[in-house]
């Protein structure tokens, strides 16, 4: 079982833990990040949702200060330079690549990264144990990482980001290439970390993940943020109408006014008030053999905003 | 410093666990030292310097035995007693350099006046003129050492003179017989006096005297040779391993530089470098940690190889201080080389290929493959460009060249200079490429 730690909170700015303002970064002719701005309040999971190459990883790298922005600024808890040592100590980042050493064990990887953040002795041992619990790797702690499955490596990759108990966590596509079991475990752990009071930035191109985990989402494409807000507000603003898919019993009463043409016995139409429309048809004598109502989702939001699907 | 230390320990641990990589940085250089050391060993190893000869046992008597014993004291001859019939074919087959037969017809070891003279027969291939001359010198040395030992035996001499007087007395009364008898009597008288004096000094010496001159007195003492240790200024290596071990150290440094430069690229391509960059440590600390690991490893491997060379293969050390400085300077140099190589490409394949290509050329022109002394003069001039040459020179200077401080300072300065400049340039390029 995981032991809950009490970790140091560093005079948190209640308004915004991370504030990104007019950030720009180009690599040659490619504008990887093009004038983006957002704020992430304390203790929120903030999603950066976009297809591959949208600029998510570059944004993460700019936030931690390992690449220099062409313009704009990043403030962590109100301080402008994220490369400052005391700020770095409060940020944990799990890169998209598996940034762990195959020839070291899970325990050795965690201890090594812990030492880089100044941990030692009993504290280090406690944190390593805590992280091994978090990643579900206690029973394999002394095995070389090279012998782990992809899911185990992913979990360890995330655990290495949190070994120093940071209040801010940046997770860059933490579920890439993992099995469903490991994916669910990672989701559970992220929710647990959020409940601990951490601020989490989560990049993904899986809208299901963003919908499950994120309090707020920024939809990013070609280096620009297209929309940003809570899931509900994004859907409400950009999701469009819901979709009704039904199989009807034939014949359909002649007085029933169908909103779309029948395809054999199948009826499909979009509506801003699907439940009311379904009820109205039932009142007109239409009998349903099956019925499915699809609410608009982030996939549809992205489609509406870009004209492309997320995984195109 | 703590972070650099943790980074270095991590890198050393990773290299230690890469068994194949470890072979290339330790096993391979050692094999090179042994392989080329064996090839060159004809030039000067102790075994190669020894001459194996047979001593013929067909006509053994105490005088012959004494002569062979004297001959066997030479540390450059390995004697095998055997009959002439066995020795001759072995010499003909080249398995022995020569055979030596001492033919002595005298009845006594003190038979100086009988007209008999000892005769030594040497069987050797006529083309081995140098060995024949060398052996001749050793035979004469043994003979005179034997002669010297006869003169110090006063009692033996008096017994011999007594025998001679009886022998001459029976010959007749001619003038030469009388002259001989007269000579023997006078000589015996002198020897009798000498024996008395000898006995008196022996008693006195046993009782109280501390006088060195009295203690060491002997009327017919052998030549007293006193030896003084005078440090030799070596003009050349004492064994082939003194040439090949400095070379093998360079190969160890090359392999270490290749391994660590590759590890930098691997960290970059696999994302661990990114994670290190995110940590609260500077880029200089990260690269410093890499350099520290490389330096510790270089010094460790070089020390280990030198220990093997010294303890097992008899490699001598003219100056321990300079040897330590040469190893430290070599380590610094290859930290810089490692950093330069690590920025020669963005992928592991590119850096590995480019790194080995550059370092092989460095080794070829620097004396890592062929010893500098065997190189043509134009190649020796080019070799100045290779740090391998300066590394070997520094090591040789401390092992057998007998360099003084003035001679050591140039190779040491070049090595340290290459290391520092390489590290700075490599770090700058790496920083720029990371954006």
XYZ file of C-alpha atoms in Angstrom:
747
model
C 0.000 0.000 0.000
C 1.118 3.498 -0.736
C 2.044 5.584 2.210
C 0.794 9.123 1.914
C 3.539 11.619 2.276
C 3.240 15.097 3.606
C 5.281 17.120 1.174
C 6.426 20.622 1.404
C 4.189 23.149 -0.236
C 6.072 26.136 -1.408
C 3.970 29.217 -0.748
C 1.543 28.334 -3.485
C 0.093 30.968 -5.732
C -3.614 30.231 -5.630
C -4.291 32.029 -8.890
C -1.842 30.197 -11.167
C 0.808 27.600 -10.521
C 1.960 27.798 -14.143
C 1.435 30.807 -16.354
C 2.467 30.761 -19.989
C 2.325 34.069 -21.837
C 2.689 34.580 -25.594
C 5.224 31.807 -25.887
C 6.927 31.331 -29.252
C 9.494 28.843 -30.462
C 10.551 28.063 -34.023
C 12.961 25.460 -35.359
C 14.070 26.918 -38.659
C 10.949 27.575 -40.694
C 8.757 25.443 -38.466
C 6.824 27.285 -35.797
C 6.647 24.616 -33.154
C 4.964 26.898 -30.632
C 3.188 29.916 -31.996
C 2.152 32.527 -29.487
C 0.428 30.393 -26.905
C -0.867 31.509 -23.528
C -2.576 29.665 -20.701
C -2.734 29.547 -16.945
C -2.944 26.487 -14.745
C -4.335 26.956 -11.256
C -2.970 24.993 -8.320
C -4.104 21.368 -7.900
C -5.534 20.935 -11.355
C -4.868 18.471 -14.131
C -4.357 20.493 -17.272
C -4.435 18.651 -20.589
C -2.613 19.602 -23.749
C -4.601 17.727 -26.378
C -3.423 17.583 -29.948
C -2.132 15.306 -32.686
C 1.509 14.301 -33.022
C 3.661 17.262 -33.993
C 1.179 19.784 -32.616
C 3.755 21.360 -30.299
C 2.887 19.670 -27.003
C 6.391 18.378 -26.182
C 8.012 21.660 -27.179
C 5.625 23.440 -24.827
C 6.635 21.099 -21.986
C 10.327 21.675 -22.737
C 9.763 25.435 -22.708
C 7.944 25.210 -19.384
C 10.874 23.431 -17.721
C 13.347 25.745 -19.445
C 15.509 23.189 -21.222
C 14.988 25.061 -24.479
C 14.893 28.795 -24.759
C 11.779 30.529 -26.047
C 12.066 32.925 -28.971
C 9.494 35.124 -27.255
C 7.079 35.079 -24.368
C 7.478 33.938 -20.806
C 6.836 31.107 -18.428
C 6.147 31.712 -14.761
C 6.167 28.967 -12.159
C 4.340 29.951 -9.005
C 4.835 33.564 -10.004
C 8.575 33.301 -10.730
C 9.707 33.872 -14.256
C 12.833 31.740 -14.686
C 12.005 28.022 -14.566
C 15.715 27.120 -14.716
C 16.242 28.301 -11.160
C 17.366 25.435 -9.006
C 14.678 25.864 -6.348
C 11.986 25.810 -9.035
C 13.510 22.803 -10.773
C 13.340 20.939 -7.476
C 9.574 21.467 -7.464
C 8.979 20.219 -10.961
C 8.881 16.581 -11.963
C 8.798 15.652 -15.619
C 8.290 12.331 -17.353
C 9.480 12.674 -20.952
C 7.662 10.909 -23.745
C 10.753 8.769 -24.368
C 11.533 6.148 -21.741
C 14.158 8.207 -19.930
C 15.450 5.448 -17.683
C 18.585 3.292 -17.692
C 18.073 -0.264 -18.918
C 21.194 -1.565 -17.195
C 20.109 -0.302 -13.795
C 17.328 -1.767 -11.670
C 14.142 0.169 -10.884
C 15.482 0.814 -7.419
C 18.811 2.103 -8.765
C 17.096 4.339 -11.331
C 14.892 5.899 -8.663
C 17.778 6.303 -6.225
C 19.964 7.918 -8.889
C 17.357 10.494 -9.902
C 16.497 11.068 -6.243
C 20.122 11.870 -5.462
C 20.213 14.410 -8.286
C 17.392 16.212 -6.462
C 19.354 16.209 -3.218
C 17.679 13.252 -1.508
C 19.809 10.971 0.609
C 19.727 8.491 3.456
C 16.445 7.501 5.023
C 14.440 10.071 3.082
C 15.748 8.717 -0.209
C 14.968 5.151 0.797
C 11.423 6.119 1.797
C 10.842 7.939 -1.459
C 12.206 5.059 -3.514
C 9.904 2.647 -1.696
C 6.971 4.995 -2.172
C 7.644 5.266 -5.895
C 8.070 1.518 -6.281
C 4.650 1.116 -4.666
C 3.249 3.795 -6.960
C 4.572 2.024 -10.034
C 3.611 -1.434 -8.776
C 7.207 -2.607 -9.090
C 8.067 -3.649 -5.539
C 8.469 -7.298 -6.472
C 10.729 -6.457 -9.438
C 12.681 -3.665 -7.766
C 16.088 -5.300 -8.161
C 15.626 -6.551 -11.728
C 17.354 -4.735 -14.535
C 14.932 -2.417 -16.341
C 15.937 -3.945 -19.669
C 13.972 -7.039 -18.675
C 10.751 -5.113 -17.974
C 7.656 -5.000 -20.178
C 6.744 -1.756 -21.946
C 4.046 -0.999 -19.376
C 6.408 -1.509 -16.441
C 8.967 0.794 -18.040
C 6.267 3.459 -18.555
C 5.252 3.247 -14.921
C 8.864 3.517 -13.812
C 9.380 6.461 -16.185
C 6.562 8.255 -14.390
C 7.771 7.199 -10.943
C 11.235 8.655 -11.643
C 9.551 12.010 -12.251
C 7.982 12.019 -8.818
C 10.740 10.518 -6.671
C 11.610 13.954 -5.273
C 7.970 14.621 -4.381
C 7.363 17.650 -6.624
C 4.151 19.691 -6.398
C 4.202 20.194 -10.185
C 4.214 17.228 -12.515
C 4.611 17.341 -16.290
C 3.623 14.099 -18.006
C 4.353 13.943 -21.725
C 2.193 11.238 -23.297
C 2.672 8.854 -20.372
C 0.573 6.043 -21.839
C 2.195 5.691 -25.267
C 2.570 2.053 -26.203
C 1.263 0.508 -23.009
C -1.234 -2.301 -22.494
C -4.749 -1.484 -21.191
C -3.933 -2.836 -17.730
C -0.924 -0.580 -17.311
C -2.867 2.310 -18.799
C -5.595 1.956 -16.187
C -2.972 1.719 -13.463
C -1.332 4.925 -14.700
C -4.719 6.676 -14.746
C -5.392 5.576 -11.168
C -2.010 6.829 -10.060
C -2.439 10.193 -11.773
C -5.808 10.632 -10.078
C -4.179 9.724 -6.781
C -1.400 12.246 -7.377
C -3.956 14.908 -8.171
C -5.826 14.091 -4.969
C -2.533 14.605 -3.130
C -2.768 18.217 -4.230
C -0.345 18.313 -7.154
C -0.622 20.375 -10.281
C -0.325 18.191 -13.336
C 0.221 18.999 -17.005
C -0.776 16.051 -19.130
C -0.141 15.893 -22.869
C -1.949 13.348 -24.995
C -3.500 12.749 -28.358
C -6.093 10.399 -26.840
C -9.211 12.407 -26.179
C -10.564 9.636 -23.881
C -7.607 10.184 -21.551
C -8.088 13.929 -21.519
C -11.774 13.520 -20.807
C -11.144 11.116 -17.945
C -8.270 12.905 -16.247
C -8.243 16.608 -17.061
C -10.003 19.439 -15.293
C -9.121 21.783 -18.113
C -7.894 21.135 -21.624
C -6.114 23.214 -24.232
C -6.553 21.935 -27.767
C -3.345 22.555 -29.668
C -2.508 22.151 -33.331
C 0.360 23.509 -35.457
C 1.760 25.223 -32.385
C -1.382 27.207 -31.664
C -3.948 26.766 -28.950
C -7.284 26.528 -30.722
C -9.468 26.410 -27.651
C -9.080 26.103 -23.933
C -11.412 25.469 -21.024
C -13.149 22.773 -19.049
C -14.293 19.686 -20.955
C -17.952 20.699 -20.682
C -17.341 24.261 -21.808
C -15.293 23.118 -24.793
C -17.972 20.665 -25.854
C -20.673 23.188 -25.328
C -18.840 25.832 -27.292
C -17.218 23.784 -30.042
C -18.774 20.304 -29.881
C -21.822 21.070 -31.972
C -24.959 18.917 -31.809
C -25.449 15.450 -30.412
C -26.019 12.496 -32.734
C -28.957 10.113 -32.580
C -28.633 6.654 -34.122
C -31.775 4.527 -34.089
C -33.206 1.340 -35.605
C -36.946 1.703 -36.177
C -39.731 -0.838 -36.508
C -41.273 -0.726 -39.966
C -43.564 0.555 -41.202
C -43.118 4.046 -39.828
C -46.457 5.894 -39.321
C -47.197 8.217 -42.205
C -47.857 11.209 -39.966
C -44.435 10.912 -38.294
C -42.111 13.618 -39.586
C -38.611 12.132 -39.635
C -35.660 14.577 -39.278
C -33.580 12.563 -41.797
C -34.107 9.985 -44.487
C -34.348 6.316 -43.534
C -31.608 3.961 -44.647
C -33.583 0.694 -44.650
C -34.752 0.847 -40.996
C -31.829 2.949 -39.689
C -32.230 6.603 -38.787
C -29.312 8.906 -37.982
C -29.539 12.642 -37.308
C -27.888 15.444 -35.363
C -29.732 17.487 -32.849
C -29.088 20.129 -30.259
C -31.990 18.642 -28.251
C -31.786 14.890 -28.959
C -33.948 13.700 -26.065
C -36.798 16.024 -26.962
C -36.637 14.987 -30.626
C -36.679 11.278 -29.699
C -39.705 11.824 -27.467
C -41.511 13.771 -30.180
C -41.042 10.938 -32.675
C -42.282 8.404 -30.116
C -45.374 10.552 -29.596
C -45.917 10.424 -33.367
C -46.043 6.592 -33.190
C -42.484 5.768 -34.131
C -41.315 2.583 -32.412
C -37.590 2.080 -31.665
C -35.859 -1.311 -31.911
C -32.572 0.221 -30.676
C -31.494 3.708 -29.798
C -28.115 5.354 -29.175
C -27.506 9.011 -28.380
C -23.965 10.316 -28.732
C -23.012 13.450 -26.906
C -20.398 15.573 -28.646
C -16.917 14.864 -27.324
C -13.413 16.330 -27.588
C -12.834 14.382 -30.771
C -15.722 16.233 -32.282
C -14.511 19.486 -30.817
C -11.153 18.928 -32.530
C -12.894 17.933 -35.756
C -15.005 21.062 -35.669
C -12.004 23.251 -34.890
C -9.564 21.829 -37.443
C -11.601 19.905 -39.992
C -9.431 16.872 -39.158
C -9.728 13.995 -36.746
C -7.239 13.879 -33.849
C -5.421 10.846 -35.238
C -5.374 11.925 -38.889
C 30.257 18.273 -6.944
C 27.890 15.792 -5.335
C 25.732 15.617 -8.458
C 28.815 15.128 -10.646
C 29.931 12.329 -8.376
C 26.515 10.608 -8.572
C 26.539 10.965 -12.355
C 30.043 9.512 -12.555
C 29.177 6.563 -10.316
C 26.112 5.858 -12.449
C 28.178 5.872 -15.663
C 30.867 3.636 -14.180
C 28.195 1.233 -12.992
C 26.605 1.154 -16.453
C 29.960 0.490 -18.102
C 30.830 -2.195 -15.573
C 27.572 -3.973 -16.394
C 28.244 -3.828 -20.107
C 30.531 -6.852 -20.207
C 31.294 -6.627 -23.907
C 32.134 -2.954 -23.611
C 34.319 -3.691 -20.619
C 36.289 -6.253 -22.590
C 37.174 -3.628 -25.195
C 38.486 -1.195 -22.637
C 40.449 -3.650 -20.519
C 40.783 -7.084 -22.120
C 41.592 -5.898 -25.629
C 44.439 -3.516 -24.646
C 45.943 -6.219 -22.467
C 45.821 -8.661 -25.372
C 47.519 -6.077 -27.575
C 50.301 -5.634 -25.024
C 50.822 -9.375 -24.741
C 50.519 -10.098 -28.453
C 52.923 -7.445 -29.670
C 55.096 -7.910 -26.608
C 55.578 -11.536 -27.581
C 56.275 -10.614 -31.199
C 58.895 -8.049 -30.250
C 60.273 -10.134 -27.387
C 63.275 -11.276 -29.435
C 64.572 -7.766 -28.970
C 65.368 -8.079 -25.351
C 63.497 -10.238 -22.898
C 65.558 -12.026 -20.245
C 64.745 -15.458 -21.678
C 65.700 -14.384 -25.159
C 69.045 -13.037 -23.934
C 70.019 -16.410 -22.444
C 72.145 -18.723 -24.571
C 71.359 -22.395 -24.212
C 74.439 -24.580 -24.520
C 75.420 -28.183 -23.756
C 78.446 -29.024 -21.570
C 79.956 -32.351 -22.470
C 80.240 -34.876 -19.662
C 82.297 -37.532 -21.463
C 85.594 -36.904 -19.594
C 84.481 -35.562 -16.245
C 86.992 -34.968 -13.427
C 87.032 -32.431 -10.558
C 88.794 -29.831 -12.707
C 86.226 -30.150 -15.499
C 83.371 -30.108 -13.008
C 84.860 -27.031 -11.366
C 85.127 -25.310 -14.735
C 81.525 -26.123 -15.656
C 80.362 -24.891 -12.258
C 82.226 -21.655 -12.850
C 80.723 -21.346 -16.337
C 77.232 -21.996 -14.974
C 77.505 -18.941 -12.726
C 76.999 -16.753 -15.785
C 73.394 -15.477 -15.906
C 73.381 -15.417 -19.676
C 74.153 -19.116 -20.155
C 71.792 -22.003 -19.614
C 73.920 -25.181 -19.325
C 72.669 -28.680 -20.033
C 75.159 -31.480 -19.194
C 75.068 -34.313 -21.732
C 77.374 -36.624 -23.721
C 78.906 -35.354 -26.931
C 76.860 -37.729 -29.078
C 73.650 -36.185 -27.748
C 74.823 -32.601 -27.905
C 76.040 -32.535 -31.494
C 72.649 -33.273 -33.149
C 70.865 -30.783 -30.877
C 73.259 -28.034 -31.965
C 72.839 -29.087 -35.587
C 69.058 -28.843 -35.232
C 69.375 -25.363 -33.727
C 67.833 -26.436 -30.427
C 71.059 -25.513 -28.619
C 73.302 -22.588 -29.512
C 76.522 -24.548 -28.975
C 78.249 -27.279 -27.017
C 81.358 -26.859 -24.888
C 83.780 -29.664 -24.081
C 86.567 -29.063 -21.545
C 89.380 -31.525 -22.340
C 91.772 -31.675 -19.353
C 94.611 -34.229 -19.218
C 96.181 -33.077 -15.943
C 96.156 -35.244 -12.801
C 95.724 -32.370 -10.404
C 93.890 -29.135 -10.298
C 97.254 -27.414 -9.539
C 99.089 -28.975 -12.424
C 100.668 -25.755 -13.631
C 104.168 -26.870 -14.462
C 103.675 -30.182 -16.196
C 103.375 -28.697 -19.641
C 99.805 -29.947 -19.958
C 97.351 -27.297 -20.957
C 93.558 -27.454 -20.827
C 91.820 -27.596 -24.158
C 88.279 -26.383 -24.770
C 86.293 -27.495 -27.767
C 83.252 -25.486 -28.864
C 80.727 -26.810 -31.354
C 78.702 -24.000 -32.971
C 77.201 -23.112 -36.312
C 79.748 -21.067 -38.294
C 77.143 -18.402 -39.078
C 76.691 -17.622 -35.376
C 79.826 -15.522 -35.178
C 78.446 -13.105 -32.603
C 77.400 -15.898 -30.268
C 80.753 -17.641 -30.788
C 82.644 -14.506 -29.837
C 80.399 -13.907 -26.867
C 80.837 -17.504 -25.712
C 84.613 -17.245 -26.098
C 84.628 -14.336 -23.691
C 82.524 -16.219 -21.168
C 84.790 -19.304 -21.398
C 87.894 -17.189 -20.723
C 86.162 -15.499 -17.851
C 85.285 -18.886 -16.314
C 88.846 -20.162 -16.823
C 90.445 -17.210 -15.091
C 87.941 -17.338 -12.270
C 88.922 -20.977 -11.782
C 92.615 -20.045 -11.857
C 92.029 -17.331 -9.320
C 90.426 -19.775 -6.930
C 93.509 -22.062 -7.202
C 95.864 -19.298 -6.055
C 93.936 -18.701 -2.867
C 94.284 -22.370 -1.745
C 97.748 -22.297 0.007
C 97.459 -25.809 1.497
C 96.571 -27.266 -1.891
C 99.581 -25.549 -3.437
C 102.022 -26.940 -0.794
C 100.671 -30.476 -1.317
C 101.161 -30.049 -5.056
C 104.752 -28.769 -4.606
C 105.570 -31.695 -2.372
C 104.343 -34.078 -5.076
C 106.345 -32.211 -7.718
C 109.623 -32.307 -5.703
C 109.284 -36.067 -5.243
C 108.539 -36.441 -8.930
C 111.494 -34.277 -10.010
C 113.824 -35.899 -7.482
C 113.275 -39.214 -9.171
C 114.023 -37.790 -12.634
C 117.750 -37.210 -12.057
C 120.488 -34.710 -11.076
C 120.764 -32.548 -14.175
C 121.103 -28.799 -13.871
C 117.490 -28.186 -14.832
C 116.323 -30.699 -12.228
C 118.372 -28.956 -9.546
C 117.045 -25.589 -10.652
C 113.468 -26.891 -10.526
C 113.997 -28.425 -7.084
C 115.524 -25.209 -5.820
C 112.527 -23.220 -7.163
C 110.026 -25.610 -5.575
C 111.805 -25.481 -2.193
C 111.922 -21.686 -2.154
C 108.312 -21.415 -3.266
C 107.297 -23.912 -0.601
C 109.160 -21.841 1.981
C 107.252 -18.729 0.953
C 103.960 -20.627 1.073
C 104.846 -22.045 4.510
C 105.420 -18.525 5.835
C 102.207 -17.386 4.255
C 100.303 -20.273 5.796
C 101.700 -19.399 9.249
C 100.818 -15.760 8.912
C 97.385 -16.750 7.663
C 96.815 -18.982 10.685
C 98.037 -16.303 13.093
C 95.703 -13.705 11.618
C 92.867 -16.181 11.650
C 93.347 -16.769 15.396
C 93.732 -13.085 16.115
C 90.662 -12.323 14.124
C 88.648 -14.932 16.030
C 89.722 -13.489 19.389
C 89.351 -9.726 19.403
C 90.411 -7.709 16.465
C 87.879 -5.464 14.834
C 90.251 -4.218 12.219
C 88.765 -4.649 8.814
C 92.168 -4.870 7.164
C 93.324 -7.617 9.520
C 90.112 -9.574 9.204
C 90.272 -9.541 5.463
C 93.970 -10.366 5.276
C 94.989 -13.256 3.057
C 98.497 -13.694 1.637
C 97.162 -14.903 -1.737
C 93.783 -13.287 -1.723
C 91.791 -13.120 -4.916
C 91.074 -9.785 -6.518
C 88.651 -7.980 -4.281
C 86.065 -6.320 -6.480
C 83.779 -3.811 -4.818
C 80.540 -2.897 -6.518
C 78.849 0.465 -6.356
C 75.237 0.931 -7.466
C 75.204 3.550 -10.189
C 71.764 4.322 -11.630
C 71.747 3.468 -15.259
C 70.566 6.027 -17.760
C 68.616 3.687 -19.974
C 69.281 4.025 -23.596
C 66.476 1.683 -24.553
C 63.739 -0.550 -23.250
C 64.806 -3.561 -21.229
C 62.057 -5.711 -22.661
C 59.527 -5.574 -25.462
C 56.746 -5.168 -22.904
C 58.139 -1.759 -22.029
C 57.225 -0.781 -25.573
C 53.893 -2.563 -25.826
C 52.419 -1.642 -22.437
C 52.501 2.122 -23.124
C 50.813 1.275 -26.438
C 48.207 -0.882 -24.739
C 47.422 1.945 -22.333
C 46.660 4.145 -25.322
C 44.257 1.520 -26.657
C 42.557 1.385 -23.291
C 42.183 5.174 -23.366
C 40.842 5.047 -26.918
C 38.277 2.408 -25.982
C 37.276 4.357 -22.875
C 36.830 7.559 -24.891
C 34.749 5.668 -27.461
C 32.574 4.085 -24.768
C 31.893 7.332 -22.931
C 31.321 9.421 -26.066
C 28.801 6.817 -27.141
C 27.121 6.988 -23.750
C 26.554 10.738 -24.186
C 24.814 10.145 -27.512
C 22.829 7.245 -26.074
C 21.630 9.491 -23.265
C 20.549 12.077 -25.814
C 18.748 9.672 -28.137
C 17.015 7.723 -25.375
C 15.822 10.763 -23.445
C 17.779 10.306 -20.232
C 19.843 13.376 -21.094
C 16.575 15.336 -21.231
C 15.679 14.053 -17.789
C 19.103 15.080 -16.493
C 18.607 18.529 -18.015
C 15.296 18.868 -16.188
C 16.980 18.052 -12.880
C 18.307 20.929 -10.738
C 21.845 20.598 -12.050
C 23.642 22.609 -14.696
C 24.703 21.348 -18.095
C 28.297 21.732 -16.985
C 27.627 19.435 -14.038
C 26.092 16.835 -16.328
C 29.032 16.932 -18.727
C 31.456 17.266 -15.837
C 30.009 14.077 -14.394
C 30.542 12.362 -17.712
C 34.093 13.670 -17.854
C 34.766 12.644 -14.265
C 33.545 9.109 -14.963
C 35.698 8.935 -18.082
C 38.716 10.280 -16.189
C 38.310 7.870 -13.262
C 37.870 5.007 -15.672
C 40.895 5.971 -17.792
C 43.150 6.321 -14.761
C 41.802 3.117 -13.227
C 42.275 1.021 -16.348
C 45.724 2.459 -17.038
C 46.800 1.794 -13.447
C 45.502 -1.745 -13.667
C 47.286 -2.407 -16.949
C 50.516 -0.916 -15.649
C 50.254 -3.048 -12.509
C 49.939 -6.135 -14.711
C 52.911 -4.979 -16.783
C 55.080 -4.271 -13.747
C 54.170 -7.258 -11.593
C 53.826 -9.951 -14.242
C 55.812 -8.839 -17.255
C 58.698 -7.109 -15.535
C 58.060 -3.636 -16.924
C 60.398 -1.295 -15.059
C 59.618 2.200 -13.843
C 62.308 4.865 -14.021
C 60.183 7.444 -12.186
C 56.996 6.674 -10.303
C 56.136 10.363 -10.070
C 56.346 10.816 -13.819
C 54.431 7.598 -14.413
C 51.571 8.855 -12.240
C 51.673 12.234 -13.998
C 51.691 10.534 -17.407
C 48.633 8.434 -16.514
C 46.764 11.440 -15.084
C 47.610 13.576 -18.127
C 46.507 10.748 -20.438
C 43.201 10.570 -18.587
C 42.637 14.330 -18.933
C 43.543 14.204 -22.614
C 41.061 11.485 -23.425
C 38.255 13.192 -21.506
C 38.651 16.015 -24.026
C 38.883 13.577 -26.933
C 35.728 11.874 -25.647
C 33.828 15.163 -25.587
C 34.916 16.043 -29.116
C 33.908 12.646 -30.449
C 30.525 12.793 -28.760
C 29.561 15.801 -30.896
C 30.666 14.231 -34.179
C 27.176 12.947 -34.861
C 23.656 12.868 -33.563
C 23.137 9.119 -33.626
C 24.971 6.284 -31.927
C 25.986 4.813 -35.276
C 27.399 8.129 -36.504
C 29.392 8.814 -33.355
C 30.619 5.245 -33.076
C 31.778 5.189 -36.706
C 33.326 8.639 -36.711
C 34.912 8.151 -33.311
C 36.667 4.923 -34.157
C 37.747 6.252 -37.553
C 39.371 9.310 -35.986
C 40.949 7.395 -33.154
C 42.304 4.656 -35.391
C 44.072 7.282 -37.493
C 45.356 8.860 -34.277
C 46.650 5.475 -33.159
C 48.206 4.673 -36.534
C 50.161 7.882 -36.838
C 50.807 8.215 -33.129
C 52.603 4.928 -32.598
C 49.683 2.993 -31.167
C 50.124 0.257 -33.742
C 53.746 0.470 -34.812
C 56.261 1.720 -32.243
C 57.510 5.217 -33.013
C 61.120 4.007 -33.148
C 60.294 1.826 -36.173
C 58.548 4.625 -38.087
C 60.080 6.411 -41.056
C 61.121 9.972 -40.342
C 58.256 11.583 -42.319
C 55.719 9.600 -40.308
C 57.461 10.571 -37.102
C 56.937 14.213 -38.079
C 53.220 13.654 -38.649
C 52.952 11.781 -35.356
C 53.291 15.097 -33.483
C 49.645 15.721 -34.398
C 48.405 12.697 -32.529
C 47.865 12.769 -28.760
C 48.653 9.049 -28.803
C 52.279 9.897 -29.619
C 52.517 12.252 -26.631
C 50.792 9.750 -24.398
C 53.258 7.034 -25.352
C 56.183 9.426 -25.039
C 55.133 10.488 -21.552
C 54.755 6.882 -20.445
C 58.015 5.784 -22.052
C 59.716 8.767 -20.481
C 58.682 7.522 -17.064
C 59.326 3.844 -17.814
C 62.567 3.510 -19.772
C 63.594 6.741 -21.447
C 64.637 8.177 -18.084
C 63.180 11.617 -18.846
C 63.914 14.512 -16.571
C 61.344 17.177 -15.688
C 62.319 19.303 -18.668
C 61.691 16.436 -21.059
C 58.445 15.356 -19.415
C 56.854 18.786 -19.390
C 56.190 18.927 -23.149
C 54.257 15.656 -23.534
C 52.385 16.310 -20.286
C 51.462 19.832 -21.371
C 50.289 18.635 -24.788
C 48.107 15.947 -23.212
C 46.533 18.297 -20.687
C 46.110 20.978 -23.376
C 44.312 18.622 -25.745
C 42.088 17.494 -22.884
C 41.093 20.966 -21.767
C 40.579 22.368 -25.264
C 38.650 19.273 -26.369
C 36.362 19.455 -23.362
C 35.614 23.140 -23.874
C 34.949 22.806 -27.612
C 32.853 19.676 -27.141
C 30.778 21.301 -24.420
C 30.210 24.418 -26.536
C 29.078 22.407 -29.555
C 26.829 20.246 -27.407
C 25.253 23.297 -25.780
C 24.604 24.894 -29.155
C 23.047 21.771 -30.626
C 20.715 21.438 -27.638
C 19.231 24.861 -28.390
